[in-house]
Short mmCIF file of C-alpha atoms and ligand atoms in Angstrom, two decimals:
data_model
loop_
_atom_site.label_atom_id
_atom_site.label_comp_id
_atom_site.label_asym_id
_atom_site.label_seq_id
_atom_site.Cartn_x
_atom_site.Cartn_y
_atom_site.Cartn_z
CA UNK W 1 -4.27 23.73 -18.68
CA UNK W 2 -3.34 22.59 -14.96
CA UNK W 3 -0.05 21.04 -15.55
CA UNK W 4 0.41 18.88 -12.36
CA UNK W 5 -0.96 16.03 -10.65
CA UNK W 6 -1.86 16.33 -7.23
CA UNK W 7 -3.65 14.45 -3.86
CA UNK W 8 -6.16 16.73 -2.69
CA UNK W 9 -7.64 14.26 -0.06
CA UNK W 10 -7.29 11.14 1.66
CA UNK W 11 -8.91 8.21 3.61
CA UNK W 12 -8.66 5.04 5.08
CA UNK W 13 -10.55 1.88 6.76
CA UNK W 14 -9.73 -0.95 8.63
CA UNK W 15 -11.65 -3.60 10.00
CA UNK W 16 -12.59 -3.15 13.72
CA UNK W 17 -11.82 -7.35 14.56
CA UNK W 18 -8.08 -6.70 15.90
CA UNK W 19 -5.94 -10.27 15.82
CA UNK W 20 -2.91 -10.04 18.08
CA UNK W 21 0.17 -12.05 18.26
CA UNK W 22 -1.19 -13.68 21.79
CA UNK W 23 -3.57 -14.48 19.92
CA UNK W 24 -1.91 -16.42 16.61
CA UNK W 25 -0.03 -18.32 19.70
CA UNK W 26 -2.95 -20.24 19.60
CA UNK W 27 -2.97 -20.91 15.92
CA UNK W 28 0.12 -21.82 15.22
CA UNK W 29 3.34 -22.63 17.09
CA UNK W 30 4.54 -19.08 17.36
CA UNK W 31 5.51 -16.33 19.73
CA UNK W 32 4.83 -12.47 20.60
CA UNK W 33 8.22 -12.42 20.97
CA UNK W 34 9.13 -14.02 17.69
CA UNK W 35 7.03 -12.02 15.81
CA UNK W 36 8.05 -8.84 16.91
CA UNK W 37 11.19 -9.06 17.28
CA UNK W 38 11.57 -10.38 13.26
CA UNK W 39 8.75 -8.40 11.86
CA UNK W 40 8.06 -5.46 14.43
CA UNK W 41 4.25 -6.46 13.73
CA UNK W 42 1.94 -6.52 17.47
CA UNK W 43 -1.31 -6.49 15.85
CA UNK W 44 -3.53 -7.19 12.71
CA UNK W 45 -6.97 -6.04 11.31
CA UNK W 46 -8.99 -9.05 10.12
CA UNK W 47 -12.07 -8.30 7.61
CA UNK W 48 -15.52 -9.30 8.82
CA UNK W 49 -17.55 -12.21 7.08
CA UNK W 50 -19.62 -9.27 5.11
CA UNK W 51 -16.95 -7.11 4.11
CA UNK W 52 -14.31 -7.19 0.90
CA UNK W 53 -11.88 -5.65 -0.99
CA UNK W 54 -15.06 -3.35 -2.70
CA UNK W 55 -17.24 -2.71 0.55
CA UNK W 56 -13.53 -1.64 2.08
CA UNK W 57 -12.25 0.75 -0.56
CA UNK W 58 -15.49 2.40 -0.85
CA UNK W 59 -15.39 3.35 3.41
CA UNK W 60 -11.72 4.78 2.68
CA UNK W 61 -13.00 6.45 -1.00
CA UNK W 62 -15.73 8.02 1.14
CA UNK W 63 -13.53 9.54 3.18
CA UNK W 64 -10.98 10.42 0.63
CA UNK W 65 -13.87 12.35 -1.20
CA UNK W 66 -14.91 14.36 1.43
CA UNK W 67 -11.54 15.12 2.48
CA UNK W 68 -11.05 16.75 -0.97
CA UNK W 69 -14.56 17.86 -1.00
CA UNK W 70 -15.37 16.26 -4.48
CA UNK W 71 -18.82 14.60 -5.32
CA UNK W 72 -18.76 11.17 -6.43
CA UNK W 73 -20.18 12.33 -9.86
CA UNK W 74 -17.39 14.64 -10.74
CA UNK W 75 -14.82 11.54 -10.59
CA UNK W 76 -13.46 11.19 -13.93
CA UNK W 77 -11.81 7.53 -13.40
CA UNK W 78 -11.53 5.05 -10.28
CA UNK W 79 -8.89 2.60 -10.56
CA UNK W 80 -8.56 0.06 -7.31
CA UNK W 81 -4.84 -1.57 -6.36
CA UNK W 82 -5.87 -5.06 -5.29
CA UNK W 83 -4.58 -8.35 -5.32
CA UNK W 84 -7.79 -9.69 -3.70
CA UNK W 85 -11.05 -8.43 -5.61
CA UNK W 86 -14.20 -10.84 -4.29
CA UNK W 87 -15.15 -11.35 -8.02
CA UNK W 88 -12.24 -11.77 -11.56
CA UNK W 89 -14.74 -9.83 -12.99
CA UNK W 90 -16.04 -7.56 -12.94
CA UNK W 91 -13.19 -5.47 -11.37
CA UNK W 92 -13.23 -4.20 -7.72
CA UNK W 93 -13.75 -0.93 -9.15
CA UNK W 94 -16.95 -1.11 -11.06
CA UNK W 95 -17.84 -1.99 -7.80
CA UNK W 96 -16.77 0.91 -6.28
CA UNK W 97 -17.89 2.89 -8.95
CA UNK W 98 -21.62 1.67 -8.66
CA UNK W 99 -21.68 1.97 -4.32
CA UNK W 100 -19.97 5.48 -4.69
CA UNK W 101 -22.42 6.84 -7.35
CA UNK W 102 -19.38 7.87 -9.69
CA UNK W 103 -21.62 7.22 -12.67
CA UNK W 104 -19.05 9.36 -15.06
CA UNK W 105 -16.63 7.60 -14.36
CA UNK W 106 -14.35 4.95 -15.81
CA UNK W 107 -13.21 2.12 -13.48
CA UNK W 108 -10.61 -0.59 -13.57
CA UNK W 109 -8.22 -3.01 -11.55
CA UNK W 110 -4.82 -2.73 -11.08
CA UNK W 111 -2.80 -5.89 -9.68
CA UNK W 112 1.18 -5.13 -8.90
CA UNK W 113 0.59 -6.75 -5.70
CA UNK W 114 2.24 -4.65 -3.01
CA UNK W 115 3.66 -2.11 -5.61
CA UNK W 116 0.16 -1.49 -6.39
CA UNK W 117 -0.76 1.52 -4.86
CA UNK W 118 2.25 3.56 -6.46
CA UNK W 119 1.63 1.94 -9.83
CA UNK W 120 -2.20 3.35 -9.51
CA UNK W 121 -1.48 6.95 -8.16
CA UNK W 122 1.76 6.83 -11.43
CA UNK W 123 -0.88 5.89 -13.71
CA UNK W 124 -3.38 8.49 -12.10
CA UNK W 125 -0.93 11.15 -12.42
CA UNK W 126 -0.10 10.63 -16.17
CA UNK W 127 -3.96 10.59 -17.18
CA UNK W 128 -3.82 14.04 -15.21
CA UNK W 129 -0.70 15.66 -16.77
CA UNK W 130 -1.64 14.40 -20.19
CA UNK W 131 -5.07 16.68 -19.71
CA UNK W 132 -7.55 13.82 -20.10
CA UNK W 133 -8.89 13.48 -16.23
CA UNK W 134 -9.08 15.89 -13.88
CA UNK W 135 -10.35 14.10 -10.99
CA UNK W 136 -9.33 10.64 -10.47
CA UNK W 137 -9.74 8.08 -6.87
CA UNK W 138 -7.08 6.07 -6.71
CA UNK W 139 -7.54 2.96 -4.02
CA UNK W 140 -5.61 0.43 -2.60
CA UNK W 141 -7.84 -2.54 -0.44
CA UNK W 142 -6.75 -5.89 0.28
CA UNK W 143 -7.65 -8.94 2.49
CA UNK W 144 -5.26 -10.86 3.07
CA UNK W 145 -7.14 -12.85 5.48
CA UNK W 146 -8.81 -14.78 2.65
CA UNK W 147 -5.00 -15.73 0.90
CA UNK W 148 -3.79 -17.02 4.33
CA UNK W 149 -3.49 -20.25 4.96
CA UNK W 150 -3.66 -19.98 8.77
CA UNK W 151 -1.80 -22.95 9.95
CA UNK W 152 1.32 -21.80 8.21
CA UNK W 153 3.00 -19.95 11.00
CA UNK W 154 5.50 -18.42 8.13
CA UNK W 155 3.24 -16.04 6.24
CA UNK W 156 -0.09 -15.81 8.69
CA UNK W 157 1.70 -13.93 11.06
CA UNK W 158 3.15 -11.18 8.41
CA UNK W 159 -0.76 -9.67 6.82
CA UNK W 160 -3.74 -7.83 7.81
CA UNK W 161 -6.36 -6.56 6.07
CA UNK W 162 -7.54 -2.58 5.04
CA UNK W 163 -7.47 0.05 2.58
CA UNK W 164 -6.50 3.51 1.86
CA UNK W 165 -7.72 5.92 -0.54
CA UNK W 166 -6.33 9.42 -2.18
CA UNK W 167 -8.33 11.71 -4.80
CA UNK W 168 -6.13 12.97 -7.22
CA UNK W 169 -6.77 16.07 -9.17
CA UNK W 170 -5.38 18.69 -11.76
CA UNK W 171 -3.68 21.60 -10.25
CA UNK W 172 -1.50 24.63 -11.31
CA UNK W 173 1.15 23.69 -8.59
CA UNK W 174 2.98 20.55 -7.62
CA UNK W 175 1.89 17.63 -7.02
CA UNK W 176 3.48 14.86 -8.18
CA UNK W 177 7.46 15.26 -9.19
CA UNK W 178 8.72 11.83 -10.28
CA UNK W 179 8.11 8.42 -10.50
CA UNK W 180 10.00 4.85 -10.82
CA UNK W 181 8.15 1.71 -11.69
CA UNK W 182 9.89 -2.00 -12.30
CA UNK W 183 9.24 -5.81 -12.36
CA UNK W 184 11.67 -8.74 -12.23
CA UNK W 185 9.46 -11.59 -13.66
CA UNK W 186 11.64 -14.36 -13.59
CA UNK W 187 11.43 -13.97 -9.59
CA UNK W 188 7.67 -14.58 -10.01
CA UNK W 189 8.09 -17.57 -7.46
CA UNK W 190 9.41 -15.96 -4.42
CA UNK W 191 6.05 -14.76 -3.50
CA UNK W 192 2.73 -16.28 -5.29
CA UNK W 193 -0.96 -17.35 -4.92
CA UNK W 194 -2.46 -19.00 -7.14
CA UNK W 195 -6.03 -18.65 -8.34
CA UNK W 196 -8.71 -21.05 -9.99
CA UNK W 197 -8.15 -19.92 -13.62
CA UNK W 198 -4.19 -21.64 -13.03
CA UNK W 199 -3.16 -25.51 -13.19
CA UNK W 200 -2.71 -25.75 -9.90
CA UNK W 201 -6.09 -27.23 -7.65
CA UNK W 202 -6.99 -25.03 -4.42
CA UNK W 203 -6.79 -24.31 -2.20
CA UNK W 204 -5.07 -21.12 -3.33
CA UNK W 205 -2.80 -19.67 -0.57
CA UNK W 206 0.19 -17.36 -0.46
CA UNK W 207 3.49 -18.95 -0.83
CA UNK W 208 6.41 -17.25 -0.25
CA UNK W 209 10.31 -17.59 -0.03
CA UNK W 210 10.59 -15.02 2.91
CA UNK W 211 14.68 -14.61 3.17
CA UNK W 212 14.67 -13.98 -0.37
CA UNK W 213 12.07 -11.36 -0.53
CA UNK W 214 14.02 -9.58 2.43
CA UNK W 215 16.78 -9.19 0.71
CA UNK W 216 15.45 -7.79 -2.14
CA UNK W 217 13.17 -5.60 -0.50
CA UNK W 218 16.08 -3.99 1.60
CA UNK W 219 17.79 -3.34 -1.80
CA UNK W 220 15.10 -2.45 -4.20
CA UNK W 221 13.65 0.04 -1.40
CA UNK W 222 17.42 2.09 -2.01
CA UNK W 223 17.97 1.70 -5.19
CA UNK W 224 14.45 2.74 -6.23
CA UNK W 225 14.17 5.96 -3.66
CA UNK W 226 17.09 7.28 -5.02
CA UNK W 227 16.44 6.49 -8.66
CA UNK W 228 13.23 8.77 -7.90
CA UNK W 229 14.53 11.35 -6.37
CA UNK W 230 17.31 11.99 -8.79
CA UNK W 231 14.69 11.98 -11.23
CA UNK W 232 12.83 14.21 -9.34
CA UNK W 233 16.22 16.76 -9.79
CA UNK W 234 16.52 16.37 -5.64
CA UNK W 235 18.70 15.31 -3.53
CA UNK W 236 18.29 12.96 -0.32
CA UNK W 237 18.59 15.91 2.10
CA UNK W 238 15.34 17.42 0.39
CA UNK W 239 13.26 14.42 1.62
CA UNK W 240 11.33 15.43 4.50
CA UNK W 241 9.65 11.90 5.07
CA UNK W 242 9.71 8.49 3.23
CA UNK W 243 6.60 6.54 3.31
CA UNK W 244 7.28 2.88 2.46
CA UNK W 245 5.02 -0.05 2.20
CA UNK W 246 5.00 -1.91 5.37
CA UNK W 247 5.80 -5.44 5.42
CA UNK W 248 8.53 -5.75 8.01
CA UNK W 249 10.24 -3.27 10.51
CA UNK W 250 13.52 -5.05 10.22
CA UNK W 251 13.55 -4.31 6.24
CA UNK W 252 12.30 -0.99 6.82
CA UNK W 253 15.24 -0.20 9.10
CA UNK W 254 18.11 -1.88 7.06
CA UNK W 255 16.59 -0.03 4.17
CA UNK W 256 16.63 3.29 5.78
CA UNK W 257 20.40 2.48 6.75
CA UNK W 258 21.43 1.26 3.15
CA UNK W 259 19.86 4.63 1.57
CA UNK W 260 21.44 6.94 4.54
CA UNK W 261 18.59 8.27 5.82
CA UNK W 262 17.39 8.88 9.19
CA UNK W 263 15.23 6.67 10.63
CA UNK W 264 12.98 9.11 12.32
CA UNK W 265 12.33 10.68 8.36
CA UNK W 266 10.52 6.81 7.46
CA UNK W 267 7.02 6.20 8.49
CA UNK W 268 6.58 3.31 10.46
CA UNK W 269 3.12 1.55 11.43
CA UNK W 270 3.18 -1.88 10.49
CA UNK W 271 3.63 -3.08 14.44
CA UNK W 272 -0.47 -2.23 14.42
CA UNK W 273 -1.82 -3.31 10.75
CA UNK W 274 1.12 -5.87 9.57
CA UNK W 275 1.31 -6.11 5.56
CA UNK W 276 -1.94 -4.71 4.17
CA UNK W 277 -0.55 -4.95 0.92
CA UNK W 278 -1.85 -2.71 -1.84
CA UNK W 279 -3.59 -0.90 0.79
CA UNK W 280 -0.66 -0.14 3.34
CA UNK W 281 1.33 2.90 1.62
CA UNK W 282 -2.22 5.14 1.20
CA UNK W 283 -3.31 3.86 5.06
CA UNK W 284 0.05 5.22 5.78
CA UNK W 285 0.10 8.00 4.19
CA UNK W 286 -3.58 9.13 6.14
CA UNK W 287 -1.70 8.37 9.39
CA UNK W 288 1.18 10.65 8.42
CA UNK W 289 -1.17 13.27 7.62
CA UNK W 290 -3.00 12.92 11.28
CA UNK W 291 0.16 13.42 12.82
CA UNK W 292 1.14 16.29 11.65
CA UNK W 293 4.08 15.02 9.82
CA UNK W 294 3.51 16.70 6.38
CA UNK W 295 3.93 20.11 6.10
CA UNK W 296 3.34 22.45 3.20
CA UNK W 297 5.85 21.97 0.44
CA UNK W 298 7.49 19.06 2.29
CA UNK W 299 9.06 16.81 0.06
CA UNK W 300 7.85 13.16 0.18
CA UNK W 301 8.85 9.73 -1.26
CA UNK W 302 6.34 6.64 -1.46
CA UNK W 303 7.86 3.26 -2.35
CA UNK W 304 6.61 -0.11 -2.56
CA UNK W 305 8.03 -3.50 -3.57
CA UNK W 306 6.14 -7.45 -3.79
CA UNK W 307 5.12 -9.87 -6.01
CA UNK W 308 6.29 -9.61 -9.22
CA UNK W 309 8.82 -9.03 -8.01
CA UNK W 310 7.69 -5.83 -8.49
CA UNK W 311 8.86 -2.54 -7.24
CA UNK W 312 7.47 1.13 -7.28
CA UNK W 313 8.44 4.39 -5.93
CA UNK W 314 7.03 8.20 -6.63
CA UNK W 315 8.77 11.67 -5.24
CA UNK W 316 5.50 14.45 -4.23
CA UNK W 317 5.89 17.98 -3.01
CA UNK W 318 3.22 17.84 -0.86
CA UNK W 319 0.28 20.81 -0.38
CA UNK W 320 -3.22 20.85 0.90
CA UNK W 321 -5.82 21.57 -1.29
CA UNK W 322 -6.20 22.29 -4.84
CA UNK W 323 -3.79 25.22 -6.10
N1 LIG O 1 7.03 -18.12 14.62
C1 LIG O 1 8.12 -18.80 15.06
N2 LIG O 1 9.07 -19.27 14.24
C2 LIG O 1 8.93 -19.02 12.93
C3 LIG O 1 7.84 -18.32 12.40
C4 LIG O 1 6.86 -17.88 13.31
N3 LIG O 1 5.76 -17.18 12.91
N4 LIG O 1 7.98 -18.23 11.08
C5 LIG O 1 9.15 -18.84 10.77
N5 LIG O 1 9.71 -19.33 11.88
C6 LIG O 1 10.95 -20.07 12.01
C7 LIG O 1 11.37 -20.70 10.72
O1 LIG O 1 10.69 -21.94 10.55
C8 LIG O 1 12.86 -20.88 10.91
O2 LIG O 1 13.08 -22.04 11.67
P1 LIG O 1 14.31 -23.03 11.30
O3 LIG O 1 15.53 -22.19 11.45
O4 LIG O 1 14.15 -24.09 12.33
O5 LIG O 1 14.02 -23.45 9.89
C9 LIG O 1 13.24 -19.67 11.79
O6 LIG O 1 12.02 -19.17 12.33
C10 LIG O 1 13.95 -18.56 11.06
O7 LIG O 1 13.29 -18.40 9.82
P2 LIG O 1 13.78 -17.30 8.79
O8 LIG O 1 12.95 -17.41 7.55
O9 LIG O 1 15.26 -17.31 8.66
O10 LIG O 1 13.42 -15.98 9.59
P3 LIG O 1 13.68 -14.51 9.13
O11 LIG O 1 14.49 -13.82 10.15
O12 LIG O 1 14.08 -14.40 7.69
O13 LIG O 1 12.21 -13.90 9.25
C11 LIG O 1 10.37 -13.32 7.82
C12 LIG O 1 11.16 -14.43 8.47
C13 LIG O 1 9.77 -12.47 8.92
C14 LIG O 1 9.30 -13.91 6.96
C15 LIG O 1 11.33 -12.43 6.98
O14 LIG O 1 12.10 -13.24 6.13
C16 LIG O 1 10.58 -11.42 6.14
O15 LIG O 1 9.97 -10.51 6.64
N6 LIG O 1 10.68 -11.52 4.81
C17 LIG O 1 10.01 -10.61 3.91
C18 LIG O 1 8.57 -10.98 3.78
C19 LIG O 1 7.76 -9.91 3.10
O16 LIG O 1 8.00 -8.74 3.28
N7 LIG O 1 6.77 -10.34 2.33
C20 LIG O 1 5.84 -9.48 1.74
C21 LIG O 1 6.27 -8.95 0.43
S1 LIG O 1 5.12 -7.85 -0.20
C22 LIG O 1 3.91 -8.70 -1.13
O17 LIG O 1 3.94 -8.70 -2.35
C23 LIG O 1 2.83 -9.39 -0.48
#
């Protein structure tokens, strides 16, 4: 029996409509300047009227697929991060499931907001090395766009819209080495939307306490990298590149600082998608891969923090294809 879990191919999608910051100037009362000098963020994808979180993932599982060369049919589960499925049931990926013609497989939701995507590939990865699934899509897709309310110049500058993809299958080498999941519910309220089945009446926009969610971003990002890679029996010096979510560049940068890593080792692209959310560690990673910045055996960390407030993080030797 293969005893790892591994990502033998990759995708991603984002809207064509581009939104820059010249162009939220005349939105709300903000600047470029503002923007990117406290985000780092130039430029946003915004979905079209006809596309969602489903029609999305499924352009990014596509590629994924092929990347791996896998049929749709041999895909023993599809589970979808996403904090912004177009129906509460059913989920985003029965959706999937149906447009991709993965009629073996299972399919379900996964909501850990931001920490979503590491959550799904963790949960992947055990259904692997426990020997039930041998081929699983894992896919992160949000928009935003729909959350946002967009005369609220503190959170419509920070999100875009997208989603990335990875196929996971067994394999005889690593793969997958550790991984670090955790939640701090009774910080619930820092960052919230609320939805129709609540108390509250719509509309139902993101609200967020953006200091507060810096901070702990900056110091969940360290503390969870290096929980990982000590579990990973590593040591900082093995990482070859971290891939965080992207929300911010500024948080990105302390972080790197805080953990003692070098910046040019994090992966940085949120100055052309902002905060994609679920989606923005797996459109990352596919960006990474373009540019030649993963090399056989390289060691890699993913981590993720949001709502929740959650936080995620996952140490891969990384490989192309199967063995
Ligand atoms: N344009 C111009 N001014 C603005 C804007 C804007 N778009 N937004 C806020 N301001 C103003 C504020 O009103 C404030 O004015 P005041 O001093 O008169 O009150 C001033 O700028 C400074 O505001 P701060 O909140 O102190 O600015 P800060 O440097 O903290 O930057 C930001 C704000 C960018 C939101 C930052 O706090 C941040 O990135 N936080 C983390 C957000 C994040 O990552 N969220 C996603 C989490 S992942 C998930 O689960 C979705």
């Amino acid at each position: 029996m293969a005893r790892y879990a591994r990502i033998t191919g990759w995708g991603k999608y984002l809207p064509q409509k581009v939104l820059t910051n010249q162009e939220l100037e005349r939105l709300v009362d903000t600047s470029d300047a503002w923007i990117i000098s406290r985000t780092g963020i130039k430029e946003r994808r915004i979905a079209a009227n006809d596309e969602t979180a489903s029609t999305m993932a499924v352009h990014a599982a596509r590629e994924a697929l092929k990347a791996a060369g896998l049929e749709p049919h041999c895909l023993d589960l599809v589970i979808t991060a996403t904090c912004t499925p177009e129906l509460i049931f059913p989920a985003c990926a029965s959706l999937v499931q149906n447009s991709l013609g993965a009629r073996k497989a299972a399919a379900f939701d996964l909501n850990a907001a931001c920490s979503g995507f590491i959550y799904a590939l963790a949960t992947a990865c055990q259904f692997i090395t426990a020997g039930s699934y041998k081929n699983i899509l894992v896919v992160g897709s949000e928009v935003y766009s729909r959350i946002l309310n967009w005369k609220n110049r503190n959170t419509c500058v920070l999100f875009g819209d997208g989603a990335g993809a990875v196929v996971v299958q067994a394999s005889d080498s690593p793969g997958s080495l550790s991984f670090v999941l955790g939640n701090d519910g009774s910080r619930a309220g820092s960052i919230y939307t609320p939805g129709p089945c609540g108390l509250n009446q719509g509309p139902y926009y993101l609200t967020m306490n953006g200091r507060e969610v810096f901070r702990f971003a900056v110091n969940v990002i360290c503390l969870a990298t290096k929980q990982a890679v000590k579990a990973a029996g590593l040591e900082l010096s093995d990482i070859d590149l971290l891939i965080p979510h992207q929300a911010n560049t500024r948080i990105l940068k302390s972080a790197a600082k805080a953990i003692g890593l070098p910046l040019e080792k994090v992966f940085i692209n949120v100055d052309r998608y902002g905060n994609t959310s679920a989606a923005s560690i797996p459109i990352a990673l596919c960006e990474a891969i373009e540019e030649g910045r993963l090399k056989e055996r390289d060691r890699l960390v993913l981590v993720g923090f949001g709502g929740g407030l959650s936080w995620a993080a996952m140490v891969l030797q990384w490989g192309q294809g199967k063995r």
